[in-house]
Coordinates of C-alpha atoms in Angstrom, one line a residue:
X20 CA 18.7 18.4 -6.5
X21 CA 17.1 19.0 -3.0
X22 CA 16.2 22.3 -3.8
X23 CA 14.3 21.6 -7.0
X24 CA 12.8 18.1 -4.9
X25 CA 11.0 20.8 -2.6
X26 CA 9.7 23.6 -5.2
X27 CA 8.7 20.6 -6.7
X28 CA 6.9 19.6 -3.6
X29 CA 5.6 23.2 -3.7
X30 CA 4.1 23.3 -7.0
X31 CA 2.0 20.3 -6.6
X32 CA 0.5 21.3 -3.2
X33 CA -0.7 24.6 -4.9
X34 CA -1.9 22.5 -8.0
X35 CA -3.3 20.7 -5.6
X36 CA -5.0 23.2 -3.0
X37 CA -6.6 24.8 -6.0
X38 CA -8.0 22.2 -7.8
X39 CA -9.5 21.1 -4.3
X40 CA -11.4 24.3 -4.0
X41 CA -13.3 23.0 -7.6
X42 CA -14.7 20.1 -5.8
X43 CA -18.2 20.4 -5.8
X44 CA -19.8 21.1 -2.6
X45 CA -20.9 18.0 -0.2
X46 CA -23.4 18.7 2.4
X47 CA -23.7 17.0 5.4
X48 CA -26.4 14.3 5.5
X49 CA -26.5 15.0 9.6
X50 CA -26.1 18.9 10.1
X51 CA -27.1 18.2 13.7
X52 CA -24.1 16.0 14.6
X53 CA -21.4 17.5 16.9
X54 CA -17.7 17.4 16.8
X55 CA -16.0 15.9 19.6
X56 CA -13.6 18.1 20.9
X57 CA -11.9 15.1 22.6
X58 CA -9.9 13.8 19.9
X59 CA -8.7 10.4 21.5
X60 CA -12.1 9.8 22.2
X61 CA -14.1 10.5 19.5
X62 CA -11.5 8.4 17.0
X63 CA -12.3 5.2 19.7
X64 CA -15.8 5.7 19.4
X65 CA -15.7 5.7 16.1
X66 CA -13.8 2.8 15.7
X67 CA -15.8 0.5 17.6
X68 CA -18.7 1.6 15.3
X69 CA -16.6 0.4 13.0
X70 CA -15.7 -2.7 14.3
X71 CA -19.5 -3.5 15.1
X72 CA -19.7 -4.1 10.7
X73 CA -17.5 -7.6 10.4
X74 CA -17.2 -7.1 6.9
X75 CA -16.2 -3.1 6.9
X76 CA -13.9 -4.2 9.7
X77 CA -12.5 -6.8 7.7
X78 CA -12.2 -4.5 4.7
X79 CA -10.4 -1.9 6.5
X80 CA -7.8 -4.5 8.1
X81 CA -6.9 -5.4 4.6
X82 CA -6.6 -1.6 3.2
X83 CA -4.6 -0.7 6.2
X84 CA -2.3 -3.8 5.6
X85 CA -1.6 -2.6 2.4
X86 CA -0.3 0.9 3.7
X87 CA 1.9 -0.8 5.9
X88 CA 3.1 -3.2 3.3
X89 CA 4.2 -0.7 1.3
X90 CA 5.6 1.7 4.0
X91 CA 7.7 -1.3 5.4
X92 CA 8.8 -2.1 1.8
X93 CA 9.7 1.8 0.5
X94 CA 11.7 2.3 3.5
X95 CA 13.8 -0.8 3.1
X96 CA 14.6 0.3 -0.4
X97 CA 17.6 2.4 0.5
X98 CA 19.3 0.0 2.4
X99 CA 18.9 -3.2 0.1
X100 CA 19.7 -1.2 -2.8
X101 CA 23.0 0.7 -1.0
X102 CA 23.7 -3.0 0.6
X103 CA 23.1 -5.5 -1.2
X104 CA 23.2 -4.1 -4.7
X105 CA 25.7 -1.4 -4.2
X106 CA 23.4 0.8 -6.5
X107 CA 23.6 5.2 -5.3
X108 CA 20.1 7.3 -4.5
X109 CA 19.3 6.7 -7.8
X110 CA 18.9 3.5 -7.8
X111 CA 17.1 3.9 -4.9
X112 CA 14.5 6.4 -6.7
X113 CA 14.4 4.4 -9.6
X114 CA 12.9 1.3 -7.2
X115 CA 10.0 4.0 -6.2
X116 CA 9.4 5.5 -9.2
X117 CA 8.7 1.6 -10.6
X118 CA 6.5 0.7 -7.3
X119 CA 4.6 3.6 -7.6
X120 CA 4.0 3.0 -11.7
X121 CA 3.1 -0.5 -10.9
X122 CA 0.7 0.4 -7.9
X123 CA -1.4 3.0 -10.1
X124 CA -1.3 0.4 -12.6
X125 CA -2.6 -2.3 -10.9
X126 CA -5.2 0.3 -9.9
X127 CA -6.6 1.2 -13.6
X128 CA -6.6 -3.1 -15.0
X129 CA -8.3 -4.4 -11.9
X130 CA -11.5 -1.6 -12.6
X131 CA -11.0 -3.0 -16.3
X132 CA -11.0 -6.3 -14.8
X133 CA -14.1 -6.0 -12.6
X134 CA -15.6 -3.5 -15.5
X135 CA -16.8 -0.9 -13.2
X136 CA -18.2 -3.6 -10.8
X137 CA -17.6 -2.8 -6.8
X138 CA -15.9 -6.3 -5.5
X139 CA -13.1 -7.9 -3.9
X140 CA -13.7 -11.1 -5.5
X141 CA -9.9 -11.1 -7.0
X142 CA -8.6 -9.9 -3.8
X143 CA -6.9 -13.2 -2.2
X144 CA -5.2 -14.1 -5.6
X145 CA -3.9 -10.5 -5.9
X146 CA -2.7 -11.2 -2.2
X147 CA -1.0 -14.3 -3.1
X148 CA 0.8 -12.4 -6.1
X149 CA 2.4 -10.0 -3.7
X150 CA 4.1 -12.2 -2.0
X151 CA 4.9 -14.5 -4.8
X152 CA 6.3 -11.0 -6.2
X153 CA 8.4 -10.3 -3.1
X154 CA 9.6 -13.4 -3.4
X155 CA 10.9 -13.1 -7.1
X156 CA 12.2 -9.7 -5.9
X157 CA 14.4 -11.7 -3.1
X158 CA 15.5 -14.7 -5.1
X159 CA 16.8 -11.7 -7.9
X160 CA 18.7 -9.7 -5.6
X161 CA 20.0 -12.9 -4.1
X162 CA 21.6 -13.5 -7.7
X163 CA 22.9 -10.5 -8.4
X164 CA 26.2 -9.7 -8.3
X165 CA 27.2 -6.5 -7.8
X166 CA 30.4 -4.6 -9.0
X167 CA 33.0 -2.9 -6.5
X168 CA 31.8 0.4 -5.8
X169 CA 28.4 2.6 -6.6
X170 CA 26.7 2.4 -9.3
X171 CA 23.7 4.8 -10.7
X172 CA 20.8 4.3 -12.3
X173 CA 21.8 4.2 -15.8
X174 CA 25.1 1.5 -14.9
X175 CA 22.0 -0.5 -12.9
X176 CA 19.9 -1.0 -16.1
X177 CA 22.5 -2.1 -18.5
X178 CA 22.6 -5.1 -16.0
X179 CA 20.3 -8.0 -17.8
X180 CA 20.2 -8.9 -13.9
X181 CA 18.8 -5.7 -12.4
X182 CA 15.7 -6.2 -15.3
X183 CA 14.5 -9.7 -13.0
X184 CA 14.5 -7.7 -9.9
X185 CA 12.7 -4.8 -11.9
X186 CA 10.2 -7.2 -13.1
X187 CA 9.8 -8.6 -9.6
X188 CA 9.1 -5.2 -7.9
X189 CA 6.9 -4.2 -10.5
X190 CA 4.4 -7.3 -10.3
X191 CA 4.5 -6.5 -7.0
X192 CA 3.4 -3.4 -6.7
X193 CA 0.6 -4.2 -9.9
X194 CA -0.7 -6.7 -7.8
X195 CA -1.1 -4.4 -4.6
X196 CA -2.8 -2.2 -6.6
X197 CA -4.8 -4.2 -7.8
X198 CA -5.5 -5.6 -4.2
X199 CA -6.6 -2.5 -2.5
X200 CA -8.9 -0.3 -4.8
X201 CA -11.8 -2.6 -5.3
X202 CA -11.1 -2.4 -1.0
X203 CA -11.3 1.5 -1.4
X204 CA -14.4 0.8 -3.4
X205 CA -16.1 -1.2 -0.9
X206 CA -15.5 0.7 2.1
X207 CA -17.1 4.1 0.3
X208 CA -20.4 2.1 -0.9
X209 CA -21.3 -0.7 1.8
X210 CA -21.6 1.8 4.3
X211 CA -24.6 3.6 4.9
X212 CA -24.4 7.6 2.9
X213 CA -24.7 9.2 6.0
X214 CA -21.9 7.2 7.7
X215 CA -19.6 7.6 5.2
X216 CA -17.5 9.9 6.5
X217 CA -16.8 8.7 9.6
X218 CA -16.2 5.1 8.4
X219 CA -13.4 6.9 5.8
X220 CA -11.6 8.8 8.9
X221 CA -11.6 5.9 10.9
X222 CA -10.5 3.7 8.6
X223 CA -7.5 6.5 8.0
X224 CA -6.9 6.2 11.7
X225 CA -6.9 2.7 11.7
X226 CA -4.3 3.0 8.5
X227 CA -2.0 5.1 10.2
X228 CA -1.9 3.2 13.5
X229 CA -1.0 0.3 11.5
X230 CA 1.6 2.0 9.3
X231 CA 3.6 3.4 12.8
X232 CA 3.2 -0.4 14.0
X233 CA 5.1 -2.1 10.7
X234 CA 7.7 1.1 11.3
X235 CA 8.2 0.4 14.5
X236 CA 8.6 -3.7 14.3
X237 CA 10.6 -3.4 11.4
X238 CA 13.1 -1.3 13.1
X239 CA 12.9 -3.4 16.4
X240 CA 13.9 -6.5 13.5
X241 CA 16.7 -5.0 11.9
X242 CA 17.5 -3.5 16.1
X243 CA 17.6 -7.4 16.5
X244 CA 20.6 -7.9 14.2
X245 CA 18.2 -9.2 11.2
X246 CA 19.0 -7.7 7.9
X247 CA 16.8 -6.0 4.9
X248 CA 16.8 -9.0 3.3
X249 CA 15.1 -11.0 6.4
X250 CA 12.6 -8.4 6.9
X251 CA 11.5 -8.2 3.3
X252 CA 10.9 -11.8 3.5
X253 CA 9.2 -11.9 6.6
X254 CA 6.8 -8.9 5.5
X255 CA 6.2 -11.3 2.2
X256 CA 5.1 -14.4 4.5
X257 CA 2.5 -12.4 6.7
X258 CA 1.0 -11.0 3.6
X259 CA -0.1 -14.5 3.0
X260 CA -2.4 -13.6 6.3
X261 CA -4.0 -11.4 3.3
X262 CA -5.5 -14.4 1.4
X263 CA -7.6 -16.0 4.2
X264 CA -8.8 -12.7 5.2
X265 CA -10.3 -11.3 2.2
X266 CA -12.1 -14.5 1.1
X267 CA -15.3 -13.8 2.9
X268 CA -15.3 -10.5 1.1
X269 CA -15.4 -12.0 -2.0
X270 CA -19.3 -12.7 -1.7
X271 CA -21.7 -9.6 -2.5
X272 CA -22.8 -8.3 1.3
X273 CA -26.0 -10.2 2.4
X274 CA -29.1 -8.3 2.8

């Protein structure tokens, strides 16, 4: 299985290295700017140009929340589903396949939703779904019961039980999906063209830093003798910092 997992992995890096080089070429808008060979440096500078837009700012804090969201969340997956459900890998799998479904889904009816249109404006609801998702997902794996030893996939989904917590994690993962593209969608077009770029690599920088922080406290939770469970809720309850944040967002930006 591992083996076919990494020509797997394989194949779709070539697919995707070659249909890369059929992008069309981008030219920069500032041929005269210079790299910074200072890495550390130039990533600070351009995050405080960055941070100088309120509403980019804001707009990246909310995409990078959602990376971290779902890293914290994918990771826990093994351990509530070996723990608490007694369910094998497979089960495990079967959790991300569904996530990842539900995310890309989310992705394709909010663009319906908004008909093409570039705004956040159903942002904080979809924020409030998340977490009323995550906490569907807890209150079904609270009920189920699970049978002595480990079960697969295909034992999990004759359980009318595992379809609540299916449902649960799928609504979840629709409405983070739905959450973060219109984001995606600001952040490219409210900057200015030849700015672009740099507000897309810091906000990647900014993304990562907050992904290694939700790694790193979730770990220091469950360090602290708190369980999946506890940490799943807790990551559900500061998403609700989510609905606050994006309502000023919701307006078209202001001349």
């Amino acid at each position: 299985m591992g083996i076919h997992a990494a020509w797997a992995v394989v194949a779709v890096a070539v697919v995707g290295y070659v249909t890369g080089r059929a992008v069309p070429s981008a030219p920069s808008l500032r041929p005269g700017m210079r790299v910074d060979p200072n890495v550390f440096a130039g990533s600070w500078r351009m995050i405080g140009h960055l941070r100088a837009d309120k509403r980019l700012w804001l707009t990246v804090i909310a995409v990078s929340w959602f990376w971290t969201l779902g890293a914290v969340l994918t990771t826990q997956f093994v351990p509530l589903v070996k723990d608490r459900l007694h369910g094998d890998e497979t089960v495990a799998t079967l959790f991300l396949v569904v996530f990842s479904i539900g995310v890309a889904l989310g992705s394709v009816w909010i663009n319906r939703l908004l008909k093409g249109e570039v705004s956040a404006r159903f942002a904080p609801i979809a924020a409030l779904a998340v977490t009323a998702f995550v906490v569907d997902v807890l209150i079904a794996v609270e009920m189920f019961q699970p049978m002595p030893g480990s079960m697969g996939w295909a034992a999990f989904l004759v359980r009318p039980d595992a379809w609540h917590i299916l449902f649960g994690l799928f609504g979840l993962a629709v409405s983070a999906g739905m959450f973060v593209v219109p984001l995606y969608a600001m952040l490219q077009t409210e900057c200015a063209p030849d700015e672009r770029a740099r507000t897309i690599a810091a906000n990647n920088i900014v993304n990562a830093a907050f992904m290694v922080a939700g790694a790193l406290i979730a770990s220091a939770l469950i360090a602290a003798g708190l369980t999946v469970f506890e940490v799943i809720a807790i990551t559900g309850a500061v998403n609700l910092l989510m609905w606050p944040a994006t309502r000023p967002l919701r307006e078209p930006r202001t001349a």
